[in-house]
C-alpha angles and dihedrals in degrees: 000000000000120000121257094258091053093063092078092050092050091048091049091050092051091048091049092051091048091050093049092047093049096044116103114254100193102061132109092254131200096313100051093034098086091050090052091049091052091049090051091051091051091052091047091050089052090048090051089054090053090051091050094050101040128094139204109291097024089113107059108146125189112285129195112269096021113147116246094251092058113119113229121203129195135185129242091243128115107267093012095076120101093232091057087073097218117168096253090144087094097050090101090051090051093052095046091049090052091053091051092052091049094050092048091052107039106003130240118340094250094060107016122154121253118261139183112304094203116038103180102149148086127281131177137188147131130285135208122212127222130177125244123240090259132045125235132179134174089268090061092074135067102210093179091061093038094054109008096176094060127085105214124209118219099005093160094050129086113274122250124241089043104141109204102166126101093236138008147152131277131194120193124192109190122200104198097169112199090214095051123120115287140190115263093038116253102235101164115016091198094066098028116104121210090223090070093063111113098173138003133195113250138173134197141190115222126195116195120194113198094201100165097034128040092349090228130131123218128193120196140164122233131189127207151124132290122208101199100192094052095037091231128139128183121193134179140183122239130205142144090280097043126042092199102156092049093053097038096106089059089056095058122109101229137041093237089055088051094052096048095043093046092052092046096047094043089060101038097041092048092051091049093049092050090054094046093050090055091051101036094131098038097045114031097168124118109240092208099041113135096211111091119229095343116135089184088071088069100047105019110022123186120211118250138166115283123223142209113200123197117187127187116195115222124227121261126254107262092208089062090046089056092224112183112245092227092056102053117157142090095276092060092048091048090051091050090050092050091049092053093046092049091048091050093049098039109020112212100160097263107164120235131160099242139321112268115236126247115253125181140163119221140194123193121195125187109203095190101038092038107225140111131228116197127185114251114246147088137001095023093037134032117260090243089062094051145324097218110250117347129180146115138276119266094253091055091044092052090047089054092049092047092049091050092049091051089048090051090051090051091050092050090047088055089051089052091053092049091048091051090051091050092048089055090049093050101043099125130075091246094056094040090054090061098055117092112241091210094054089058090042093057091051091046092050091053092048090048092053090050090049094049093046095048092045091052092045092051090061091067103021111106102161096039098034099119097048089045091052090050090054090046093052095046092045090050090052091049091047092049093051090045091054091050092048093048091047090056091048090048092051091056100039099039094088089052091053090050091053090050090052091050090049092052089048091055091048090051105049120193117272121273094251092056114113113260126211115257116249119247121263115288096244092052091046092050092047093050092049093048093049095045100042098074091044092054093047094049097046116096119230111261120219116253117265120209111222119196117241094246096051104044095121097135092065091054093048092048091049092052091048092049091049091051092049093049091048090054093057096041124082118258113276121254092238134026093237096081097078091045090053091051092051093047090051093053095043121079130232111287116245090236090060091050092051090046089057089050089054092051092047091049092050092049092049092047095051093041090053090051090050091048090067089078096046127106108288094241093049091044092052091047091051095051091044089053093048091049091048093052091046093050091050087080094122094054094082089050090052090053091046091054091052093046095048095035087235119154100201130007103162131048117253091236089059095045098046094037095050091046093053096042094048092048095053099073090046092048090056092064096036102048108016108088094197097055116146092241090060089230115168112247113252110187093172094056092045091049089054092049094046091044091052091053093050091047089057091048092051090049088055089049090050091050090052094049105032100025131267094266099041110141095005122119112256093234096060096078135033117270117274134179113271109221092187105052128167105258118218132174088229088075094066094092091048092051091240098123112095120257110266095034094073109095111229117213111278095008118122119245121203113221122182129176123223114254116239095027122119123251094261092059090047090058093048103049135050122197108220116196122207137154121262108235092216105049097017089227128131116275120198113206124187113224124186116232124247113280094009128112124209110217091198094057093095096038134083093269092055091047092054091048093052092048088076094072140033127207121205125213088253088062098250120137130211142162110284093234092047096051094042090054090048093049092054087076108021132028093207132102110259090223109038101014091235114159112261127210111246121255 
């Protein structure tokens, strides 16, 4: 077994091998990477020149139904050339569909309704797929001829982002920065009016879940232009095989959109290229790459489907805006929208009823994979089936996240208070020996994961920094108290673990070919036997003494002495490693090693959970359900500990019920609240199973406290333990099994009383013996079964409740159950004879 300090080295070696195995081996690498970056910048500079010199109508690809004499024009941009064989035959269908969505949402351009001017926020909805008029696959393209300077990875494989299902989910995060570049250019913000903005640069992050098809989930970044007055946004992906951002103006639906977007992109793209050319070696990233946080996209790109995204913002609900009926008209609605947006950005306490939600309709068109994805909603679908894309603005979203984080901090603080209360209740060796180490470990592991996640999030969280720091501090406090509590439990239970290891070692002897120690010389053996034989014959047998698990020090000392004596008579070992192996076998696992394992498990769970976000939805849901089920099984180790130790109750009910409720609350938020910030689909069935499982464990603990921890279990399943609530019979008098004080001495009176309300048969079977409890000095009534009789209720629930009134010690003294349990919380000795008592 490796030493504790070697665990980190082994983990680092495994991580290094995994990283080397998962790294691509067919890329251009660090040497050829800068050359590839320079080639990409040259192509982008040439594409920028094409954008600057082109005009509306210069890109007119072949459309279905065009007469033969129609002139078709293409652009000298990657993906926009005729020889690139992109499916531009459906570009006209895409534009006409965009116009239909806009008219259905806001009306005709001459009298359209006002919409949000800034749409930074998050929206989510469902999409429906439809095929294009032509078919394209990955074999339809020659990527080597399309981009000869790029070494593609996985050219012969199916492309990613290819949604094949009939329906799916889409999540759109729009970053409509108010300070982004605009057209006309904002020279002096003090004299610039927002009403003059014709177009503004905007970006978005889109997550597509192909639920019915491949089951995959893809996240990509798109760049585009926002026309605030019309409420229209057009985005596109960009890669080495598709110069989307440079040809975006030619994909607009109107000439005025083309003019404003061309002027905006000519200026912004040129500024970005100038900066990139000056930092080509220091910053080799592609500013318009659609793959998020993937350096391999720069050096070793893989082909994927490209996307065009058209979004139409829907008008706001006038009832929510509280528009006065006498002031109807677009100017009043625009003023109300500006007031809400200003209050969200710069809160001044302006009252308003509620923040209207964001609602948008979207169309995605893939010009290389040849399919359409349309948001599900009216007029093509009933409102009950979908309302296109619905969400909230970023300010509302961040407020929701901050509120949840503060609520989580309050929940963790409540857990800390309950833990402090339980630590006061279990402050003695007897009570600490009852608590399951693994129950506390599961809670500590969860708190550690929360601490690590919140600490990592706080490094990049700007808008939710303060709530995240509060969660981090409270989680650190909970984790610190959990470590202290587990350390105390470990200190008490570690000798018990060592004895269990020694017992398993005796049950599993070494193999037959293992070297055996040589016996001592014959004369010494004979002398020892002769000297010890009379002593053994003359020594009287001593009665057995029960030593509690947390105080068995004599056995350890005797084992060490015996080992030393045996080593003195044995020949010296061939190597010096033998004594070290013996010591390591007798010693337990250090607490530092155990906590190190917890850290590794927490890191693995954290990274695996992050990776599960991109899994198939069904597998992702099954994974999180499994993690939640294992986490909420925290009382199962305590149930096993109660059975093993024959302990009825180790934890206070306030701690058990409080921790169960507090640890269920954060999970319930994502399982049953439909408007959660993670956009998780409510799953009442899964949450009912999880909550039911927690309450089943609590009721098992209640049953163990009332009926006994081993009630209904076969006696051979667990090691023998002293039964403090035995069935008392007069037959045990000869065997000395009846407790002291219940045995009737000759001539001494015995008080017998029959229970009122019982039938005559039970009166003849049971005597009620009355003695004084030595702890509280109060009367204790003990039922004793007559000689030759058998009580049929002794093994049932009624007999269990009757025996819960008294407790009998191994030294045959009897007390009230509450009195002796309170005594044993502090001392494991009989109050009368000071005999050692087995722990509860």
